[in-house]
Coordinates of N, CA and C and ligand atoms in Angstrom, one line a residue:
M1 N 87.3 108.4 87.5 CA 87.6 108.5 86.2 C 87.3 107.2 85.5
I2 N 87.8 106.0 86.2 CA 87.6 104.7 85.5 C 86.0 104.5 85.5
H3 N 85.3 104.9 86.6 CA 83.9 104.6 86.6 C 83.2 105.5 85.5
A4 N 83.8 106.8 85.2 CA 83.2 107.5 84.1 C 83.3 106.8 82.8
V5 N 84.6 106.3 82.6 CA 84.8 105.7 81.3 C 84.0 104.5 81.2
R6 N 83.9 103.7 82.2 CA 83.1 102.5 82.2 C 81.6 102.8 82.0
G7 N 81.2 103.9 82.6 CA 79.7 104.3 82.3 C 79.5 104.6 80.9
L8 N 80.4 105.4 80.3 CA 80.3 105.7 78.9 C 80.3 104.5 78.1
A9 N 81.2 103.5 78.4 CA 81.4 102.3 77.7 C 80.0 101.4 77.8
D10 N 79.5 101.5 79.0 CA 78.2 100.8 79.3 C 77.1 101.2 78.4
A11 N 77.1 102.6 78.3 CA 76.0 103.3 77.6 C 76.1 103.0 76.1
A12 N 77.3 103.0 75.7 CA 77.6 102.7 74.3 C 77.3 101.3 73.9
L13 N 77.5 100.3 74.8 CA 77.2 98.9 74.7 C 75.7 98.7 74.7
D14 N 74.9 99.5 75.5 CA 73.4 99.5 75.6 C 72.9 99.7 74.2
L15 N 73.6 100.7 73.4 CA 73.0 101.0 72.1 C 73.3 100.0 71.1
L16 N 74.5 99.3 71.2 CA 74.8 98.3 70.3 C 74.1 96.9 70.7
Y17 N 74.1 96.7 72.0 CA 73.4 95.4 72.3 C 72.5 95.7 73.5
P18 N 71.2 96.0 73.1 CA 70.2 96.3 74.1 C 70.3 95.3 75.3
P19 N 70.2 96.0 76.6 CA 70.4 95.0 77.7 C 69.4 93.9 77.9
H20 N 69.8 92.9 78.5 CA 68.9 91.7 78.7 C 68.7 91.5 80.2
C21 N 67.7 90.9 80.6 CA 67.4 90.6 82.0 C 68.6 89.6 82.5
L22 N 69.3 90.0 83.6 CA 70.4 89.2 84.0 C 70.1 88.0 84.6
A23 N 68.8 87.7 84.9 CA 68.4 86.4 85.4 C 67.9 85.6 84.4
C24 N 67.0 85.9 83.5 CA 66.5 85.1 82.5 C 66.8 85.3 81.0
G25 N 67.5 86.4 80.7 CA 67.9 86.7 79.3 C 66.9 87.5 78.5
T26 N 65.7 87.7 79.0 CA 64.6 88.6 78.1 C 65.1 89.8 77.8
A27 N 65.0 90.4 76.7 CA 65.4 91.7 76.3 C 64.7 92.8 77.3
L28 N 65.4 93.7 77.6 CA 64.8 94.8 78.5 C 64.4 96.0 77.7
Q29 N 63.5 96.8 78.2 CA 63.0 98.0 77.5 C 64.2 98.9 77.3
A30 N 64.4 99.5 76.3 CA 65.5 100.3 76.0 C 65.3 101.7 76.9
G31 N 66.3 102.1 77.4 CA 66.3 103.3 78.2 C 66.0 103.1 79.6
G32 N 65.8 101.9 80.0 CA 65.4 101.6 81.4 C 66.7 101.5 82.2
W33 N 66.5 101.3 83.5 CA 67.6 101.3 84.4 C 67.8 100.0 85.3
G34 N 66.7 99.2 85.1 CA 66.8 98.0 85.8 C 67.7 96.9 85.3
V35 N 67.8 95.8 85.9 CA 68.7 94.7 85.5 C 67.9 93.4 85.3
C36 N 66.6 93.5 85.8 CA 65.8 92.3 85.7 C 64.6 92.7 85.0
C37 N 63.9 91.7 84.2 CA 62.6 91.9 83.6 C 61.6 92.0 84.7
P38 N 60.4 92.7 84.5 CA 59.5 92.7 85.6 C 59.1 91.4 86.2
A39 N 59.0 90.4 85.4 CA 58.7 89.1 85.9 C 59.7 88.6 86.9
C40 N 61.0 88.7 86.6 CA 62.1 88.3 87.5 C 62.1 89.1 88.8
E41 N 62.0 90.4 88.6 CA 62.1 91.4 89.7 C 61.0 91.1 90.7
E42 N 59.8 90.6 90.2 CA 58.6 90.4 91.0 C 59.1 89.1 91.9
R43 N 59.9 88.1 91.4 CA 60.1 86.9 92.1 C 61.2 87.1 93.2
I44 N 61.8 88.3 93.4 CA 62.7 88.6 94.5 C 61.9 88.8 95.7
V45 N 62.3 88.0 96.8 CA 61.6 88.3 98.0 C 62.4 89.1 98.8
W46 N 62.1 90.3 98.8 CA 62.8 91.3 99.7 C 62.6 91.1 101.1
I47 N 63.6 91.2 101.9 CA 63.5 91.1 103.4 C 62.8 92.4 103.9
G48 N 61.8 92.4 104.7 CA 61.1 93.6 105.1 C 61.2 93.9 106.5
A49 N 60.2 94.3 107.3 CA 60.3 94.6 108.6 C 60.6 93.5 109.5
D50 N 60.3 92.3 109.1 CA 60.5 91.1 110.0 C 62.0 90.6 109.6
R51 N 62.9 91.0 110.5 CA 64.3 90.8 110.2 C 65.1 90.6 111.3
C52 N 66.3 90.1 111.3 CA 67.2 89.9 112.4 C 68.1 91.1 112.4
R53 N 68.2 91.8 113.4 CA 69.1 92.9 113.6 C 70.6 92.5 113.4
R54 N 70.9 91.4 114.0 CA 72.2 91.0 114.1 C 72.8 90.5 112.8
C55 N 72.1 89.7 112.0 CA 72.6 89.1 110.7 C 71.9 89.6 109.5
G56 N 70.8 90.2 109.7 CA 70.1 90.8 108.5 C 69.2 89.9 107.9
G57 N 69.1 88.6 108.4 CA 68.3 87.8 107.7 C 66.8 87.8 107.9
P58 N 65.9 87.1 107.2 CA 64.5 87.3 107.6 C 64.1 86.5 108.8
V59 N 63.1 86.9 109.5 CA 62.5 86.1 110.6 C 61.1 85.9 110.3
A60 N 60.4 85.1 111.2 CA 58.9 84.7 110.9 C 58.1 86.1 110.9
E61 N 57.1 86.0 110.1 CA 56.2 87.1 109.7 C 55.6 87.6 111.1
G62 N 55.5 89.0 111.3 CA 54.9 89.5 112.3 C 55.9 89.8 113.5
V63 N 57.1 89.1 113.5 CA 58.0 89.4 114.6 C 58.7 90.7 114.6
G64 N 58.8 91.3 113.5 CA 59.5 92.7 113.6 C 61.0 92.6 113.6
A65 N 61.6 93.6 114.0 CA 63.1 93.5 114.2 C 63.6 92.7 115.4
A66 N 64.1 91.6 115.2 CA 64.5 90.6 116.4 C 66.0 90.8 116.6
D67 N 66.4 90.6 117.9 CA 67.8 90.6 118.2 C 68.5 89.3 118.2
G68 N 68.5 88.7 117.0 CA 68.9 87.3 116.9 C 67.9 86.5 116.2
C69 N 68.2 85.5 115.5 CA 67.4 84.6 114.7 C 67.8 83.1 114.8
P70 N 67.0 82.2 114.5 CA 67.6 80.8 114.5 C 69.0 80.6 113.8
A71 N 69.0 81.3 112.7 CA 70.2 81.2 111.8 C 71.5 81.7 112.5
C72 N 71.3 82.7 113.4 CA 72.6 83.3 113.9 C 72.7 83.1 115.6
H73 N 71.5 82.5 116.0 CA 71.4 82.5 117.5 C 72.6 82.2 118.3
S74 N 73.3 81.0 117.9 CA 74.4 80.4 118.7 C 75.7 81.1 118.2
H75 N 75.6 81.6 117.0 CA 76.9 82.2 116.4 C 76.7 83.4 115.6
P76 N 76.2 84.5 116.4 CA 76.1 85.8 115.5 C 77.4 86.2 115.0
P77 N 77.4 86.9 113.8 CA 78.7 87.4 113.3 C 79.5 88.1 114.4
A78 N 80.7 87.8 114.6 CA 81.5 88.3 115.7 C 81.8 89.7 115.5
Y79 N 81.7 90.6 116.4 CA 82.1 92.0 116.3 C 81.3 92.9 115.5
V80 N 80.2 92.2 114.9 CA 79.3 93.0 114.0 C 78.1 93.4 114.9
E81 N 77.9 94.6 115.2 CA 76.9 95.1 116.0 C 75.4 94.7 115.4
Q82 N 75.3 95.2 114.1 CA 74.0 95.0 113.5 C 74.4 94.8 111.9
A83 N 73.3 94.2 111.4 CA 73.5 94.0 109.8 C 72.2 94.1 109.3
C84 N 72.2 94.5 107.9 CA 71.0 94.5 107.1 C 71.3 93.7 105.8
A85 N 70.3 93.2 105.2 CA 70.5 92.4 103.9 C 69.2 92.8 103.1
L86 N 69.4 92.6 101.7 CA 68.2 92.9 100.9 C 67.2 91.7 100.8
A87 N 67.7 90.6 100.6 CA 67.0 89.4 100.3 C 67.8 88.1 100.6
P88 N 67.0 87.0 100.6 CA 67.8 85.8 100.7 C 68.6 85.3 99.4
Y89 N 69.6 84.7 99.5 CA 70.5 84.3 98.4 C 69.8 83.2 97.5
E90 N 68.9 83.7 96.7 CA 68.1 82.7 95.9 C 68.0 83.3 94.5
E91 N 67.6 82.5 93.6 CA 67.3 83.0 92.2 C 66.2 83.9 92.3
P92 N 65.9 85.0 91.5 CA 66.8 85.3 90.5 C 68.0 86.4 91.1
L93 N 67.9 86.8 92.3 CA 68.9 87.7 92.7 C 70.4 87.0 92.7
R94 N 70.3 85.7 92.9 CA 71.7 85.1 92.8 C 72.2 85.2 91.4
D95 N 71.3 85.1 90.4 CA 71.8 85.2 89.1 C 72.4 86.7 88.8
V96 N 71.8 87.7 89.2 CA 72.2 89.1 89.2 C 73.6 89.2 89.8
L97 N 73.7 88.6 90.9 CA 75.1 88.8 91.6 C 76.2 88.1 90.9
L98 N 75.8 86.8 90.3 CA 76.8 86.1 89.5 C 77.1 86.9 88.3
A99 N 76.1 87.5 87.6 CA 76.4 88.3 86.4 C 77.3 89.5 86.7
L100 N 77.1 90.2 87.9 CA 77.9 91.2 88.3 C 79.5 90.7 88.6
K101 N 79.6 89.7 89.1 CA 80.9 89.2 89.5 C 81.6 88.9 88.1
F102 N 80.9 88.4 87.2 CA 81.6 88.0 85.9 C 81.4 89.1 84.8
G103 N 81.3 90.4 85.3 CA 81.3 91.5 84.3 C 80.2 92.2 83.8
A104 N 78.9 92.1 84.6 CA 77.8 92.7 84.1 C 77.9 94.4 84.3
G105 N 79.0 94.8 85.0 CA 79.2 96.1 85.0 C 78.4 97.0 85.9
L106 N 78.4 98.4 85.5 CA 77.9 99.4 86.4 C 76.4 99.3 86.5
R107 N 75.7 98.7 85.6 CA 74.3 98.7 85.6 C 73.8 97.9 86.7
A108 N 74.5 96.7 87.0 CA 74.1 95.9 88.2 C 74.6 96.5 89.5
S109 N 75.7 97.0 89.6 CA 76.2 97.5 90.9 C 75.4 98.7 91.2
D110 N 75.0 99.6 90.3 CA 74.2 100.8 90.7 C 72.9 100.3 91.1
W111 N 72.3 99.3 90.5 CA 71.0 98.9 90.9 C 71.0 98.3 92.3
L112 N 72.0 97.5 92.6 CA 72.1 96.8 93.9 C 72.6 97.8 95.0
G113 N 73.4 98.8 94.5 CA 73.8 99.8 95.5 C 72.8 100.8 96.0
E114 N 71.9 101.1 95.0 CA 70.8 102.0 95.2 C 69.8 101.3 96.3
R115 N 69.5 100.1 96.0 CA 68.7 99.3 97.0 C 69.4 99.0 98.4
L116 N 70.6 98.8 98.4 CA 71.3 98.6 99.7 C 71.3 100.0 100.4
A117 N 71.5 101.0 99.7 CA 71.5 102.4 100.5 C 70.1 102.5 101.1
M118 N 69.0 102.1 100.3 CA 67.7 102.3 100.8 C 67.4 101.5 102.1
R119 N 68.1 100.3 102.0 CA 67.9 99.2 103.1 C 68.6 99.8 104.3
I120 N 69.7 100.4 104.1 CA 70.5 101.2 105.2 C 69.7 102.1 106.0
F121 N 69.0 102.9 105.2 CA 68.1 104.0 105.8 C 67.0 103.3 106.4
E122 N 66.3 102.4 105.8 CA 65.1 101.7 106.4 C 65.4 101.0 107.6
T123 N 66.5 100.4 107.7 CA 66.8 99.5 109.0 C 67.5 100.5 109.9
E124 N 67.7 101.7 109.7 CA 68.4 102.6 110.6 C 69.8 102.1 111.0
L125 N 70.5 101.5 110.0 CA 71.7 100.8 110.4 C 72.7 101.7 111.0
L126 N 72.7 102.9 110.6 CA 73.8 104.0 111.2 C 73.3 104.6 112.4
Q127 N 72.2 104.2 112.9 CA 71.6 104.9 114.1 C 72.9 104.6 115.2
G128 N 73.1 105.8 116.0 CA 74.0 105.7 117.2 C 75.4 105.9 116.7
I129 N 75.7 106.1 115.5 CA 77.0 106.3 115.0 C 77.2 107.8 114.9
E130 N 78.1 108.3 115.6 CA 78.5 109.8 115.6 C 79.6 110.0 114.7
G131 N 79.5 110.9 113.8 CA 80.6 111.3 112.8 C 80.7 110.5 111.7
P132 N 81.8 110.6 110.8 CA 81.9 110.0 109.5 C 81.8 108.5 109.6
V133 N 81.3 108.0 108.5 CA 81.1 106.4 108.4 C 81.9 106.0 107.2
A134 N 82.7 104.9 107.4 CA 83.4 104.3 106.4 C 82.7 103.1 105.8
L135 N 82.5 103.0 104.5 CA 82.0 101.8 104.0 C 83.2 101.0 103.6
V136 N 83.4 99.8 104.0 CA 84.6 98.9 103.8 C 84.1 97.8 103.0
P137 N 84.4 97.7 101.8 CA 84.1 96.3 101.0 C 84.9 95.2 101.5
V138 N 84.3 94.0 101.5 CA 85.1 92.8 102.0 C 85.9 92.6 100.8
P139 N 87.4 92.7 101.1 CA 88.3 92.5 100.0 C 88.5 91.3 99.4
L140 N 89.1 91.2 98.2 CA 89.5 90.1 97.5 C 91.1 90.0 97.6
V141 N 91.6 88.7 97.5 CA 93.1 88.6 97.6 C 93.5 89.1 96.2
R142 N 94.7 89.7 96.2 CA 95.4 90.4 95.0 C 95.1 89.5 93.7
R143 N 95.3 88.3 93.8 CA 95.4 87.3 92.8 C 93.9 87.3 92.1
D144 N 92.9 87.3 92.9 CA 91.6 87.2 92.4 C 91.1 88.6 91.8
L145 N 91.6 89.6 92.5 CA 91.3 91.0 92.0 C 91.8 91.1 90.6
G146 N 93.1 90.7 90.5 CA 93.8 90.8 89.1 C 93.0 90.0 88.1
R147 N 92.6 88.9 88.4 CA 91.9 87.9 87.4 C 90.6 88.5 87.0
R148 N 89.9 89.1 88.0 CA 88.5 89.6 87.8 C 88.5 91.1 87.3
G149 N 89.5 91.8 87.8 CA 89.7 93.1 87.3 C 88.9 94.2 88.2
F150 N 88.1 93.7 89.1 CA 87.4 94.6 90.0 C 86.8 93.7 91.1
N151 N 86.6 94.4 92.3 CA 85.8 93.8 93.4 C 84.4 94.2 93.4
Q152 N 83.5 93.0 93.2 CA 82.2 93.4 93.2 C 81.6 94.1 94.5
A153 N 82.2 93.7 95.6 CA 81.6 94.3 96.9 C 82.0 95.8 96.8
E154 N 83.3 96.2 96.3 CA 83.6 97.4 96.2 C 82.6 98.3 95.2
A155 N 82.3 97.7 94.2 CA 81.4 98.4 93.2 C 80.1 98.7 93.8
I156 N 79.5 97.8 94.6 CA 78.3 97.8 95.2 C 78.5 99.0 96.3
A157 N 79.5 98.9 97.1 CA 79.8 100.1 98.2 C 79.8 101.4 97.6
R158 N 80.5 101.6 96.4 CA 80.7 102.8 95.8 C 79.3 103.4 95.3
A159 N 78.5 102.4 94.8 CA 77.2 102.7 94.2 C 76.3 103.3 95.5
A160 N 76.4 102.5 96.5 CA 75.6 102.8 97.7 C 75.9 104.1 98.3
A161 N 77.3 104.3 98.4 CA 77.8 105.6 99.0 C 77.2 106.8 98.2
G162 N 77.1 106.7 96.9 CA 76.5 107.7 96.2 C 75.2 108.1 96.6
Y163 N 74.3 107.1 96.8 CA 73.0 107.4 97.3 C 73.0 107.8 98.8
L164 N 73.8 107.2 99.6 CA 73.8 107.6 101.1 C 74.3 109.0 101.3
K165 N 75.1 109.6 100.4 CA 75.6 110.9 100.5 C 74.6 111.9 100.3
A166 N 73.4 111.6 99.8 CA 72.3 112.4 99.7 C 71.8 112.9 101.0
G167 N 72.1 112.1 102.1 CA 71.6 112.4 103.4 C 72.8 113.5 104.1
R168 N 72.7 113.7 105.4 CA 73.6 114.7 105.9 C 75.0 114.0 106.4
R169 N 74.9 112.7 106.4 CA 76.2 112.1 107.0 C 77.4 112.2 106.0
R170 N 78.6 112.1 106.7 CA 79.7 112.0 105.9 C 80.1 110.5 105.7
I171 N 80.0 110.2 104.3 CA 80.2 108.8 104.0 C 81.3 108.7 103.1
S172 N 82.3 107.7 103.3 CA 83.3 107.5 102.3 C 83.5 106.0 102.2
V173 N 84.0 105.6 100.9 CA 84.3 104.3 100.7 C 85.8 104.1 101.0
E174 N 86.2 103.3 101.8 CA 87.6 103.0 102.3 C 88.0 101.7 102.1
P175 N 88.3 101.3 100.9 CA 88.8 99.8 100.6 C 90.3 99.7 101.2
G176 N 90.8 100.8 101.4 CA 92.3 100.8 101.9 C 92.5 100.4 103.3
L177 N 91.3 100.4 104.0 CA 91.4 100.0 105.5 C 91.6 98.6 105.7
L178 N 91.3 97.8 104.8 CA 91.3 96.3 105.0 C 91.8 95.6 103.7
R179 N 92.8 94.7 103.8 CA 93.2 94.0 102.7 C 93.1 92.5 103.0
K180 N 93.0 91.8 101.9 CA 93.0 90.2 102.0 C 94.4 89.8 101.6
I181 N 95.1 89.3 102.6 CA 96.5 89.0 102.5 C 96.9 87.6 102.1
R182 N 96.0 86.7 102.1 CA 96.2 85.3 101.6 C 95.0 84.8 101.1
A183 N 95.1 83.8 100.0 CA 94.0 83.2 99.4 C 93.5 82.2 100.4
T184 N 92.1 81.9 100.3 CA 91.5 81.0 101.3 C 90.8 80.0 100.3
A185 N 90.5 78.8 100.9 CA 89.7 77.8 100.2 C 88.3 78.3 100.1
P186 N 87.5 78.0 99.1 CA 86.1 78.3 99.0 C 85.3 77.8 100.2
Q187 N 84.6 78.9 100.8 CA 84.0 78.7 102.1 C 82.8 77.6 102.1
A188 N 82.2 77.6 100.9 CA 80.8 76.9 100.7 C 81.0 75.5 101.1
L189 N 82.2 74.8 100.9 CA 82.3 73.4 101.3 C 82.7 73.1 102.6
L190 N 82.9 74.1 103.4 CA 83.5 73.9 104.7 C 82.4 74.1 105.8
N191 N 82.5 73.4 106.9 CA 81.6 73.6 108.1 C 82.2 74.9 108.8
R192 N 81.4 75.1 109.9 CA 81.7 76.4 110.6 C 83.0 76.5 111.2
E193 N 83.5 75.4 111.8 CA 84.8 75.4 112.4 C 85.9 75.6 111.4
A194 N 85.7 74.8 110.3 CA 86.7 74.9 109.3 C 86.7 76.2 108.6
R195 N 85.6 76.9 108.4 CA 85.6 78.2 107.9 C 86.3 79.2 108.7
R196 N 86.2 79.1 110.0 CA 87.1 80.0 111.0 C 88.5 79.8 110.7
A197 N 88.8 78.5 110.7 CA 90.3 78.1 110.6 C 90.8 78.7 109.1
N198 N 90.0 78.5 108.2 CA 90.3 78.8 106.9 C 90.6 80.4 106.7
L199 N 89.8 81.2 107.6 CA 89.9 82.7 107.5 C 90.9 83.2 108.4
A200 N 91.3 82.5 109.5 CA 92.2 83.1 110.5 C 93.4 83.7 109.8
G201 N 93.6 85.0 110.1 CA 94.8 85.7 109.6 C 94.7 86.0 108.2
A202 N 93.6 85.8 107.5 CA 93.5 86.1 106.1 C 93.4 87.5 105.8
F203 N 92.9 88.4 106.7 CA 92.8 89.9 106.4 C 93.8 90.6 107.3
A204 N 94.1 91.8 106.8 CA 95.1 92.8 107.6 C 94.4 94.1 107.5
A205 N 94.2 94.7 108.6 CA 93.8 96.2 108.5 C 95.0 97.2 108.4
D206 N 94.8 98.4 107.9 CA 95.8 99.4 107.7 C 95.7 100.2 108.9
L207 N 96.6 100.1 109.9 CA 96.8 100.9 111.1 C 96.7 102.3 110.9
K208 N 97.6 102.8 110.0 CA 97.8 104.2 109.7 C 96.4 104.8 109.2
R209 N 95.9 104.1 108.4 CA 94.5 104.6 107.7 C 93.4 104.7 108.8
A210 N 93.5 103.5 109.7 CA 92.5 103.5 110.8 C 92.6 104.6 111.7
E211 N 93.9 104.9 112.0 CA 94.1 106.0 113.0 C 93.8 107.4 112.4
A212 N 94.1 107.6 111.1 CA 93.6 108.8 110.3 C 92.1 108.9 110.4
F213 N 91.4 107.8 110.2 CA 90.0 107.8 110.2 C 89.5 108.2 111.6
L214 N 90.1 107.7 112.6 CA 89.5 108.0 113.9 C 89.9 109.5 114.5
K215 N 91.1 109.9 114.0 CA 91.6 111.3 114.2 C 90.6 112.2 113.5
G216 N 90.1 111.9 112.4 CA 89.2 112.7 111.6 C 87.7 112.6 112.2
G217 N 87.6 112.1 113.5 CA 86.2 111.9 114.0 C 85.5 110.7 113.6
G218 N 86.1 109.8 112.8 CA 85.3 108.6 112.2 C 84.7 107.9 113.4
G219 N 83.4 107.7 113.0 CA 82.4 107.1 114.1 C 82.3 105.6 113.9
G220 N 82.1 105.1 112.7 CA 81.7 103.7 112.6 C 82.0 103.2 111.2
V221 N 81.9 101.8 111.1 CA 82.4 101.2 109.9 C 81.2 100.3 109.4
V222 N 80.9 100.3 108.1 CA 79.9 99.4 107.5 C 80.6 98.5 106.4
L223 N 80.8 97.2 106.8 CA 81.3 96.3 106.0 C 80.2 95.9 104.8
V224 N 80.7 95.9 103.6 CA 79.8 95.7 102.5 C 80.2 94.5 101.7
D225 N 79.2 93.5 101.5 CA 79.5 92.3 100.8 C 78.3 92.0 99.9
D226 N 78.6 91.2 98.8 CA 77.5 90.7 98.0 C 76.6 89.6 98.7
V227 N 77.3 88.7 99.3 CA 76.7 87.6 100.0 C 77.3 87.3 101.4
M228 N 76.3 87.0 102.4 CA 76.8 86.7 103.7 C 76.1 85.2 103.9
T229 N 76.9 84.3 104.1 CA 76.3 83.0 104.4 C 76.2 82.7 106.0
T230 N 77.3 82.2 106.5 CA 77.4 81.9 108.0 C 77.8 83.4 108.7
G231 N 78.4 84.2 108.1 CA 78.8 85.5 108.6 C 80.3 85.3 109.0
S232 N 80.9 84.2 108.7 CA 82.3 84.0 109.1 C 83.3 85.0 108.5
T233 N 83.0 85.3 107.2 CA 84.0 86.3 106.5 C 83.8 87.6 107.0
V234 N 82.5 88.0 107.2 CA 82.3 89.4 107.6 C 82.6 89.5 109.1
G235 N 82.4 88.5 109.9 CA 83.0 88.4 111.3 C 84.5 88.5 111.3
E236 N 85.2 87.9 110.5 CA 86.7 87.9 110.5 C 87.2 89.3 110.2
C237 N 86.5 89.9 109.1 CA 86.8 91.3 108.7 C 86.6 92.2 109.9
A238 N 85.4 92.1 110.6 CA 85.1 93.0 111.7 C 86.0 92.7 112.8
R239 N 86.5 91.5 113.1 CA 87.5 91.3 114.1 C 88.8 92.0 113.8
T240 N 89.3 91.9 112.5 CA 90.5 92.6 112.2 C 90.4 94.0 112.2
L241 N 89.3 94.6 111.8 CA 89.1 96.1 112.0 C 89.1 96.5 113.5
H242 N 88.5 95.7 114.3 CA 88.2 96.0 115.6 C 89.7 95.9 116.3
G243 N 90.6 95.2 115.8 CA 92.0 95.0 116.2 C 92.7 96.2 116.0
V244 N 92.3 97.1 115.2 CA 93.2 98.3 115.1 C 92.3 99.5 115.6
G245 N 91.4 99.2 116.5 CA 90.6 100.3 117.2 C 89.4 100.8 116.7
L246 N 88.9 100.3 115.5 CA 87.7 100.7 115.0 C 86.5 100.1 115.8
K247 N 85.6 101.0 116.0 CA 84.3 100.6 116.8 C 83.1 100.8 116.0
A248 N 82.0 100.4 116.5 CA 80.6 100.6 115.8 C 80.8 99.9 114.4
I249 N 80.9 98.7 114.4 CA 81.2 98.0 113.1 C 79.9 97.3 112.8
R250 N 79.4 97.6 111.7 CA 78.0 97.0 111.2 C 78.3 96.4 109.7
A251 N 77.3 95.8 109.3 CA 77.4 95.2 107.9 C 76.2 95.3 107.0
A252 N 76.4 95.5 105.8 CA 75.2 95.7 104.8 C 75.6 94.7 103.8
V253 N 74.7 93.7 103.5 CA 75.0 92.7 102.5 C 73.7 92.7 101.6
V254 N 74.0 92.2 100.2 CA 72.9 92.2 99.3 C 72.1 91.0 99.6
A255 N 72.8 89.9 99.8 CA 72.0 88.5 100.0 C 72.5 87.8 101.3
R256 N 71.5 87.2 101.9 CA 71.7 86.5 103.1 C 71.6 85.0 102.7
G257 N 72.6 84.3 102.7 CA 72.7 82.9 102.3 C 72.2 81.9 103.3
Ligands
ZN1 ZN1 63.9 88.1 83.7
ZN2 ZN1 70.2 86.5 112.8

């Protein structure tokens, strides 16, 4: 319902204020569905066949799908079996993600969600999972959610689920499986050890919901986030979900930092 209302609001806004490229501000063609102008979209270096299965990052040309890469070799994201990502965290994709975080709305989350769903198919991220799959957005602490009004990871997960449901799998978005129960310092300024300490105990899984999901034949979980840098956050989320019995935990992120 909220999405439908926001969709209408977005459409009305498009009429009043024709959309602009979220990266460079150029006016976009009316009636289009993209979020970047063609020149900016061309600058995004999408991760292709040469990728790390563990962290989703790019690997050297011609390597193909690798089981580890220099970026995650010594510390692959804990409890995450496999991951996929769309592109490195660089401009202009970074601008699109920042715009989404600060209110660019459905247009950006739909665009990113569609691409993430395609990436999940392409990389066969769900292979080996039997039964329903829960997409779990990396949560925000209540204070940040209140301030921002929405969780960008959840918006992307909901958009991706819409496209993934076109397949035969049962896919649901389950933000209730995982909560962030305390605020943490910004990860960007911390080293790996400090990041881990910063995140310890920051998330809590909902045991009842996890049991209900497993009882219903639930097979696996895909954590969804906008950016993954060292993988500490996604790893801590996965560890927390693993703690309530969830298995086959994977991750799909827009950008690999
Ligand atoms: Zn542009
Ligand atoms: Zn890797």
